Coordinates of N, CA, C and O in Angstrom, one line a residue:
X1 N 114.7 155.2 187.8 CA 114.9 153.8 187.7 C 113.6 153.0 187.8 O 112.9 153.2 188.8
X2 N 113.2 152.1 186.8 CA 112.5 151.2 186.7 C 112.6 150.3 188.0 O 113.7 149.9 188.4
X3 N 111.3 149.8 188.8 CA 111.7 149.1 190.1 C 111.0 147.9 189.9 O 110.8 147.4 191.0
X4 N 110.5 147.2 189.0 CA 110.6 146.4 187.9 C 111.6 145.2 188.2 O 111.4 144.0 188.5
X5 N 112.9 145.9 188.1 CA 114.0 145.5 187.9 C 114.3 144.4 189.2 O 115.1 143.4 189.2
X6 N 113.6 144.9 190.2 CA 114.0 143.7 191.4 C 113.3 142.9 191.7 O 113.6 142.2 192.6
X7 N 111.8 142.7 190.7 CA 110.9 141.9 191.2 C 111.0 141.0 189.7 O 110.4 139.9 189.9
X8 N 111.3 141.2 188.8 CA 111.4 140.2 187.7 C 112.5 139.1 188.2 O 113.3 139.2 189.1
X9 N 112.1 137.8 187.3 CA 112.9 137.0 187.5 C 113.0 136.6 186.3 O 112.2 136.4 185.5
X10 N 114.7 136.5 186.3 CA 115.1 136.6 184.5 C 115.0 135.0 184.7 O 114.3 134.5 183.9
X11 N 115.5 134.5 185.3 CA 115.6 133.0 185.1 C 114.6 132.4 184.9 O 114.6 131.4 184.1
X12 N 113.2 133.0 185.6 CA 112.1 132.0 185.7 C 111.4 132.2 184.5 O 110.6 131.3 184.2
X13 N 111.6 133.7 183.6 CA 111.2 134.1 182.6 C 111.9 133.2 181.1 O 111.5 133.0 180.0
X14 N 113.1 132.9 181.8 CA 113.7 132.1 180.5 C 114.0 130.6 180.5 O 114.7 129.9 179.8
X15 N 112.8 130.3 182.1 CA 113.0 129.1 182.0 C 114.1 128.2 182.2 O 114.2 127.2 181.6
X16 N 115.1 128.5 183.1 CA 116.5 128.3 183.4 C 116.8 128.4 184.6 O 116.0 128.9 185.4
X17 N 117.8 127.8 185.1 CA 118.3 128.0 186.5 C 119.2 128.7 186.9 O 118.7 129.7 186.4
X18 N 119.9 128.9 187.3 CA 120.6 130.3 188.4 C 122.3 129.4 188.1 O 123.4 129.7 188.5
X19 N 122.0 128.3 187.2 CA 123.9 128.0 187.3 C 123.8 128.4 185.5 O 124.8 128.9 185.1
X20 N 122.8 128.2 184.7 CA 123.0 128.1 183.3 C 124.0 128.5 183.0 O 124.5 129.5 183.5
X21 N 124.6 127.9 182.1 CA 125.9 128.1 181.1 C 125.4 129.1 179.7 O 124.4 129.0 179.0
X22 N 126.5 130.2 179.8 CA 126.0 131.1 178.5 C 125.4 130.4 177.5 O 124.4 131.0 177.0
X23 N 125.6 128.9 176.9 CA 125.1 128.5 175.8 C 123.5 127.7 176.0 O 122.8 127.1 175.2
X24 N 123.2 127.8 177.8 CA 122.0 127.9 177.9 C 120.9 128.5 177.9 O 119.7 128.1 177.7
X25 N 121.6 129.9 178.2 CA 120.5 131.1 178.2 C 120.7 131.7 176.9 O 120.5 132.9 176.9
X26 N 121.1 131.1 175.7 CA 121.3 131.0 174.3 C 120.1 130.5 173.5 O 119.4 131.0 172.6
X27 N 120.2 128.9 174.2 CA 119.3 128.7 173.8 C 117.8 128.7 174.5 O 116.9 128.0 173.9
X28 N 117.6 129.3 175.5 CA 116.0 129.1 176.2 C 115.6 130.4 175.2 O 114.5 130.5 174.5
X29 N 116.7 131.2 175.3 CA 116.4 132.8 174.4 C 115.7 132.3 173.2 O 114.6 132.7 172.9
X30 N 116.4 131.5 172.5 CA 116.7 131.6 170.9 C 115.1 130.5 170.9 O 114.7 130.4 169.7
X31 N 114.5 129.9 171.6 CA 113.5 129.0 171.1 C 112.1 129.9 171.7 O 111.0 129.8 171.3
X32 N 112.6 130.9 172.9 CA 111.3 131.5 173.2 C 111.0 132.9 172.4 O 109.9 133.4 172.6
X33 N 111.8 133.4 171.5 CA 112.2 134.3 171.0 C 111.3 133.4 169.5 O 110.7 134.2 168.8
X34 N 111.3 132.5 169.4 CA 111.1 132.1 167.7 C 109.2 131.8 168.1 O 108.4 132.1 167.3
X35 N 108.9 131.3 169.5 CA 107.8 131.5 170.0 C 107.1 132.6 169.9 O 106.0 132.7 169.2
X36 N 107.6 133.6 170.6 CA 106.9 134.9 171.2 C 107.1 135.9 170.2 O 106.7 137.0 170.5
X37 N 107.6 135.9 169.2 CA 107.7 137.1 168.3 C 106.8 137.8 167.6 O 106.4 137.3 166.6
X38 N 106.3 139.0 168.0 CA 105.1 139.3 167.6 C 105.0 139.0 166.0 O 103.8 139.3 165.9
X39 N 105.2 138.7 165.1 CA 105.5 138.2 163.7 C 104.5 137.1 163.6 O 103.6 137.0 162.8
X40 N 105.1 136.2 164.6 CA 104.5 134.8 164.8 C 103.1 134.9 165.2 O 102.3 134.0 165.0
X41 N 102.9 136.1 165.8 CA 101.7 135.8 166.8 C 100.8 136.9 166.0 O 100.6 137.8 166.9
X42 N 100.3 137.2 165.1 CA 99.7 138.1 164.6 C 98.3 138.6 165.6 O 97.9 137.4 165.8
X43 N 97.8 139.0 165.9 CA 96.6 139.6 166.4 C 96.7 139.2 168.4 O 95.9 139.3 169.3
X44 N 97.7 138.9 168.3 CA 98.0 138.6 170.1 C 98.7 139.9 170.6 O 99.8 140.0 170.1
X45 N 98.2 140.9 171.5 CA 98.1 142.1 171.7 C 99.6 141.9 172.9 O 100.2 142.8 173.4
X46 N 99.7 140.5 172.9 CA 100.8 140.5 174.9 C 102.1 139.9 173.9 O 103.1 139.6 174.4
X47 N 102.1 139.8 173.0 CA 103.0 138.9 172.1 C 104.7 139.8 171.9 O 105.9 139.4 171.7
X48 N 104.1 141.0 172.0 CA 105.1 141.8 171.6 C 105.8 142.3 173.3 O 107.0 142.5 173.3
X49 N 105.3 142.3 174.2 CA 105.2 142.6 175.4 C 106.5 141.5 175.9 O 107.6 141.8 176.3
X50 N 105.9 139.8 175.6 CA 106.7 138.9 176.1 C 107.8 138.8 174.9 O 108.7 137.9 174.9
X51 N 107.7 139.4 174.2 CA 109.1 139.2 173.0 C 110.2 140.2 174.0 O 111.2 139.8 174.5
X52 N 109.6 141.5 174.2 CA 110.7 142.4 174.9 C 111.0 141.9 176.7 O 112.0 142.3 177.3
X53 N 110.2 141.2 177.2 CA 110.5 140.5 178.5 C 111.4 139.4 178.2 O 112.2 139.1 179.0
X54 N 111.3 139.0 177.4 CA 112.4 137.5 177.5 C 113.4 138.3 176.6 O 114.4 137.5 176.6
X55 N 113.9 139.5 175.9 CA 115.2 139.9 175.6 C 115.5 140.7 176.4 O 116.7 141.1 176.6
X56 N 114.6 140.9 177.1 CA 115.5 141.8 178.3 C 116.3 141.0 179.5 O 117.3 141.2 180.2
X57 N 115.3 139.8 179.4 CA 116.2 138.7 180.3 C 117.4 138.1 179.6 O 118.4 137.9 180.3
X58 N 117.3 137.9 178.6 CA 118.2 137.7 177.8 C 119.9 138.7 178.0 O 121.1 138.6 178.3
X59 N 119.1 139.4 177.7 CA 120.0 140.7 177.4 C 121.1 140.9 178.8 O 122.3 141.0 178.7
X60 N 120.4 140.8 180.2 CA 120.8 140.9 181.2 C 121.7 139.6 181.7 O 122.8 139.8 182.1
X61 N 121.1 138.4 181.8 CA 121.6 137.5 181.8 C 123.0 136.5 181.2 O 123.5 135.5 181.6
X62 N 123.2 137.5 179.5 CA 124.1 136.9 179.1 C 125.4 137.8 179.1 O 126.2 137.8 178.2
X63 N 125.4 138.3 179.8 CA 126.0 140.1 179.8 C 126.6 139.4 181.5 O 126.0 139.2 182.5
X64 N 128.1 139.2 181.1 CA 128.7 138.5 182.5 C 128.6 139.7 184.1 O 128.5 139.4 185.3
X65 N 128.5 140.6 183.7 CA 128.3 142.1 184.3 C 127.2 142.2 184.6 O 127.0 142.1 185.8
X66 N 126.4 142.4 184.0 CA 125.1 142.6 184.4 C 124.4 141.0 185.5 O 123.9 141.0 186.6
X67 N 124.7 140.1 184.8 CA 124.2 139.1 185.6 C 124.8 139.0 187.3 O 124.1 138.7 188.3
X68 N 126.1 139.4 187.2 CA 126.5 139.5 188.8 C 125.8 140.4 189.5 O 125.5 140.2 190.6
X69 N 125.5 141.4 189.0 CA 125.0 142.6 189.7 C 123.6 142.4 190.3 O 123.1 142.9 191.3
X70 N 122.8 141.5 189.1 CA 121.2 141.2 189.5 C 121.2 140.1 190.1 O 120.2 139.8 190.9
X71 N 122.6 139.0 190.0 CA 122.1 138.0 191.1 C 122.8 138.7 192.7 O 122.9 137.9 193.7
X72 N 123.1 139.8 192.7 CA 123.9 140.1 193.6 C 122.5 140.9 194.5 O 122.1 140.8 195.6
X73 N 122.1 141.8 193.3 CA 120.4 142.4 194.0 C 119.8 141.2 194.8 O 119.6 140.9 196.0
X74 N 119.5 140.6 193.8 CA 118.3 139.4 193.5 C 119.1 138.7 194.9 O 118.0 138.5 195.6
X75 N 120.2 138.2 195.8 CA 120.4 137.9 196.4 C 120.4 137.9 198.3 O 120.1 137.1 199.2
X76 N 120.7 139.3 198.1 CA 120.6 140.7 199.3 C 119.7 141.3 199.0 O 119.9 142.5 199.1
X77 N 118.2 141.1 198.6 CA 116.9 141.4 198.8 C 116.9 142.9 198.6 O 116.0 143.4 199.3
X78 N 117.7 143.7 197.9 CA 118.0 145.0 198.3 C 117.5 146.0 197.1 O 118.0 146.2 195.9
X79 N 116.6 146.6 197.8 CA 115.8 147.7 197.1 C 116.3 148.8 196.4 O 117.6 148.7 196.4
X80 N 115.9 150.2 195.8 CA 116.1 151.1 195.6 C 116.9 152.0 196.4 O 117.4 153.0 195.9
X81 N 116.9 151.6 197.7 CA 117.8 152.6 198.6 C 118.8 151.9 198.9 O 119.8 152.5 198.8
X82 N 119.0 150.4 199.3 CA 119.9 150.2 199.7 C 120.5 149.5 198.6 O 120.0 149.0 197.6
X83 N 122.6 149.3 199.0 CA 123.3 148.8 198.1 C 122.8 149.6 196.7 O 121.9 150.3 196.4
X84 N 124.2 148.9 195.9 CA 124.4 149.7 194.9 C 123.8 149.8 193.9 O 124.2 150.6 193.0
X85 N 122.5 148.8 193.7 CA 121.2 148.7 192.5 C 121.6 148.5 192.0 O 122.8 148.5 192.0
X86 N 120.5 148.0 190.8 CA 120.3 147.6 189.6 C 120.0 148.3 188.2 O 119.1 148.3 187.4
X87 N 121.1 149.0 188.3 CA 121.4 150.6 187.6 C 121.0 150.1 186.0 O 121.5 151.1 185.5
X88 N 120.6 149.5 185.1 CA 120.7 148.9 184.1 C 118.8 149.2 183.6 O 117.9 148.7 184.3
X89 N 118.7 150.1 182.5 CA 117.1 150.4 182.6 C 117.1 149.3 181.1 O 118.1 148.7 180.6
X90 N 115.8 149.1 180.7 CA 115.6 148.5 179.7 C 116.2 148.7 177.9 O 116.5 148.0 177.0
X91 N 116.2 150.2 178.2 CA 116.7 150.7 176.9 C 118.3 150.3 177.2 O 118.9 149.6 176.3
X92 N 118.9 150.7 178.2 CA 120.6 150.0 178.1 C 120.7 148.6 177.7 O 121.5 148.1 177.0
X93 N 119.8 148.1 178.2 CA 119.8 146.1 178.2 C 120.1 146.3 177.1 O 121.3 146.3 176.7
X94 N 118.6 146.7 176.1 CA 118.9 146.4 174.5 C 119.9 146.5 173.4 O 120.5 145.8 172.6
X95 N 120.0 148.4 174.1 CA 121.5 148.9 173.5 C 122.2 148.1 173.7 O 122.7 147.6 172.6
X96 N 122.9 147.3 175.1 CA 124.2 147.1 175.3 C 124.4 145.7 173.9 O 125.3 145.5 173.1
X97 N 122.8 144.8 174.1 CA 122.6 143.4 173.3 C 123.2 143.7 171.7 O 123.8 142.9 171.1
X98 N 122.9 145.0 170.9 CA 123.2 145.2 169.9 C 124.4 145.8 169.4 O 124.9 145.8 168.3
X99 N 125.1 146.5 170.9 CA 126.5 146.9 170.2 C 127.5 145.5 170.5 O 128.5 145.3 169.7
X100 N 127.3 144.4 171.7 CA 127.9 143.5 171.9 C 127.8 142.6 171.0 O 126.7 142.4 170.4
X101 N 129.1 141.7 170.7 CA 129.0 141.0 169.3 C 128.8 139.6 170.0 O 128.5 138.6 169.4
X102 N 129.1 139.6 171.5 CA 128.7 138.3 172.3 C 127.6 138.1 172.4 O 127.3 136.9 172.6
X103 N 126.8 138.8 172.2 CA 125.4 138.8 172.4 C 124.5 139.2 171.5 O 123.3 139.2 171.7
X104 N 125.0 139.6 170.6 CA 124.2 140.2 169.3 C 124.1 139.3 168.4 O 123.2 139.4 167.6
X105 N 125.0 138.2 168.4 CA 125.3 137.0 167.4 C 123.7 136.3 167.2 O 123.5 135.7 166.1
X106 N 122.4 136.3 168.4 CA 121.7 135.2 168.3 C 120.7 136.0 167.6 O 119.6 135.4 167.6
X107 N 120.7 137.3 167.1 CA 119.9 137.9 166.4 C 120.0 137.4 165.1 O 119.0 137.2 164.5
X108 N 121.3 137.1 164.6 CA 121.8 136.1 162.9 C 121.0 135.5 163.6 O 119.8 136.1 163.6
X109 N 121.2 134.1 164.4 CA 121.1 132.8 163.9 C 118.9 133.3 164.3 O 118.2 132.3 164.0
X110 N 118.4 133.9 164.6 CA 117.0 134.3 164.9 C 116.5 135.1 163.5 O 115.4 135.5 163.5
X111 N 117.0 135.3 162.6 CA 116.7 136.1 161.1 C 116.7 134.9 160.1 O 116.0 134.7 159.1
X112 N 117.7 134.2 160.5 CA 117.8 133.2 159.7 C 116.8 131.9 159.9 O 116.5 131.1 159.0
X113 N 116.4 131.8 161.1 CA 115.3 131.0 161.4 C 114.1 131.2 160.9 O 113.4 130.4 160.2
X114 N 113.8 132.6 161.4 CA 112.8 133.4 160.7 C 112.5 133.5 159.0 O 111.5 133.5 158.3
X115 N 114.0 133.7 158.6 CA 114.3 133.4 156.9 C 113.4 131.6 156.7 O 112.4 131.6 155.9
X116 N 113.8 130.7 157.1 CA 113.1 129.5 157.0 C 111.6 129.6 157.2 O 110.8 128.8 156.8
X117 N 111.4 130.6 157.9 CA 109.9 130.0 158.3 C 109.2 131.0 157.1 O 107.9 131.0 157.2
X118 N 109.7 131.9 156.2 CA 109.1 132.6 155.4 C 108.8 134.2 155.6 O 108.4 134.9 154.8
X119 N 109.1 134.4 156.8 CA 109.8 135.8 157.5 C 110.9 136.6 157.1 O 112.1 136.3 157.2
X120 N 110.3 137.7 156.6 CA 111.5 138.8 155.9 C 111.7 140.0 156.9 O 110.7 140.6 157.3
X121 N 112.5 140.2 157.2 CA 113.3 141.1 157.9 C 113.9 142.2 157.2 O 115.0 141.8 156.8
X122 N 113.7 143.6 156.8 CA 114.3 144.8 156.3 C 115.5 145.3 157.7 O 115.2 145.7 158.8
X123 N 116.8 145.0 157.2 CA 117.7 145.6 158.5 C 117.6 147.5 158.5 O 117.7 148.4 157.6
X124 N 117.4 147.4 160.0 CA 117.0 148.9 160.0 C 118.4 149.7 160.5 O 118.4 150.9 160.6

């Protein structure tokens, strides 16, 4: 387990508060995401780094499940031994963001953004 996991702050990374409403952590995602995409940022070596830190916050935060569990960490200060962790590694975050259709929706409306800005995307 990544220990990572209890010292990130998804909120402070997406610029948000601890009450946000799903369609806020929608949009902090969907504008820092159009920022940080290594696409955008050609020759910025940290660009691609903070594209996967703000979907991982993403990812976690909009995921009604996973958010209880990290504000429940994040609350009871509780590490790797104690309580029931933060069982969720990076590669689940992402997976979970792409098989969920609640959460996978802002990847359209982020292709199609990218479509405007002259950004072509090959679906893999």
């Amino acid at each position: 387990m990544n220990r990572e996991f209890y010292t990130k702050d998804y909120y402070r990374i997406l610029g948000i508060g601890r009450e946000a409403s799903p369609e806020e952590i929608k949009k902090a995602f969907r504008q820092l995401a159009l920022q940080c995409h290594p696409d955008r940022n050609p020759g910025d070596p940290h660009a691609e780094e903070r594209f996967k830190e703000v979907s991982e916050a993403y990812g976690v935060l909009i995921d009604p499940e996973k958010r209880q569990n990290y504000d429940f960490i994040r609350e009871r200060g509780l590490g790797r031994s104690a309580g029931p962790g933060f069982r969720y590694t990076q590669e689940d975050i992402f997976g979970d963001m792409f098989r969920n259709p609640g959460s996978s929706d802002i990847f359209s409306e982020l292709n199609r953004e990218f479509d405007r800005m002259g950004f072509r995307f090959d679906p893999q």
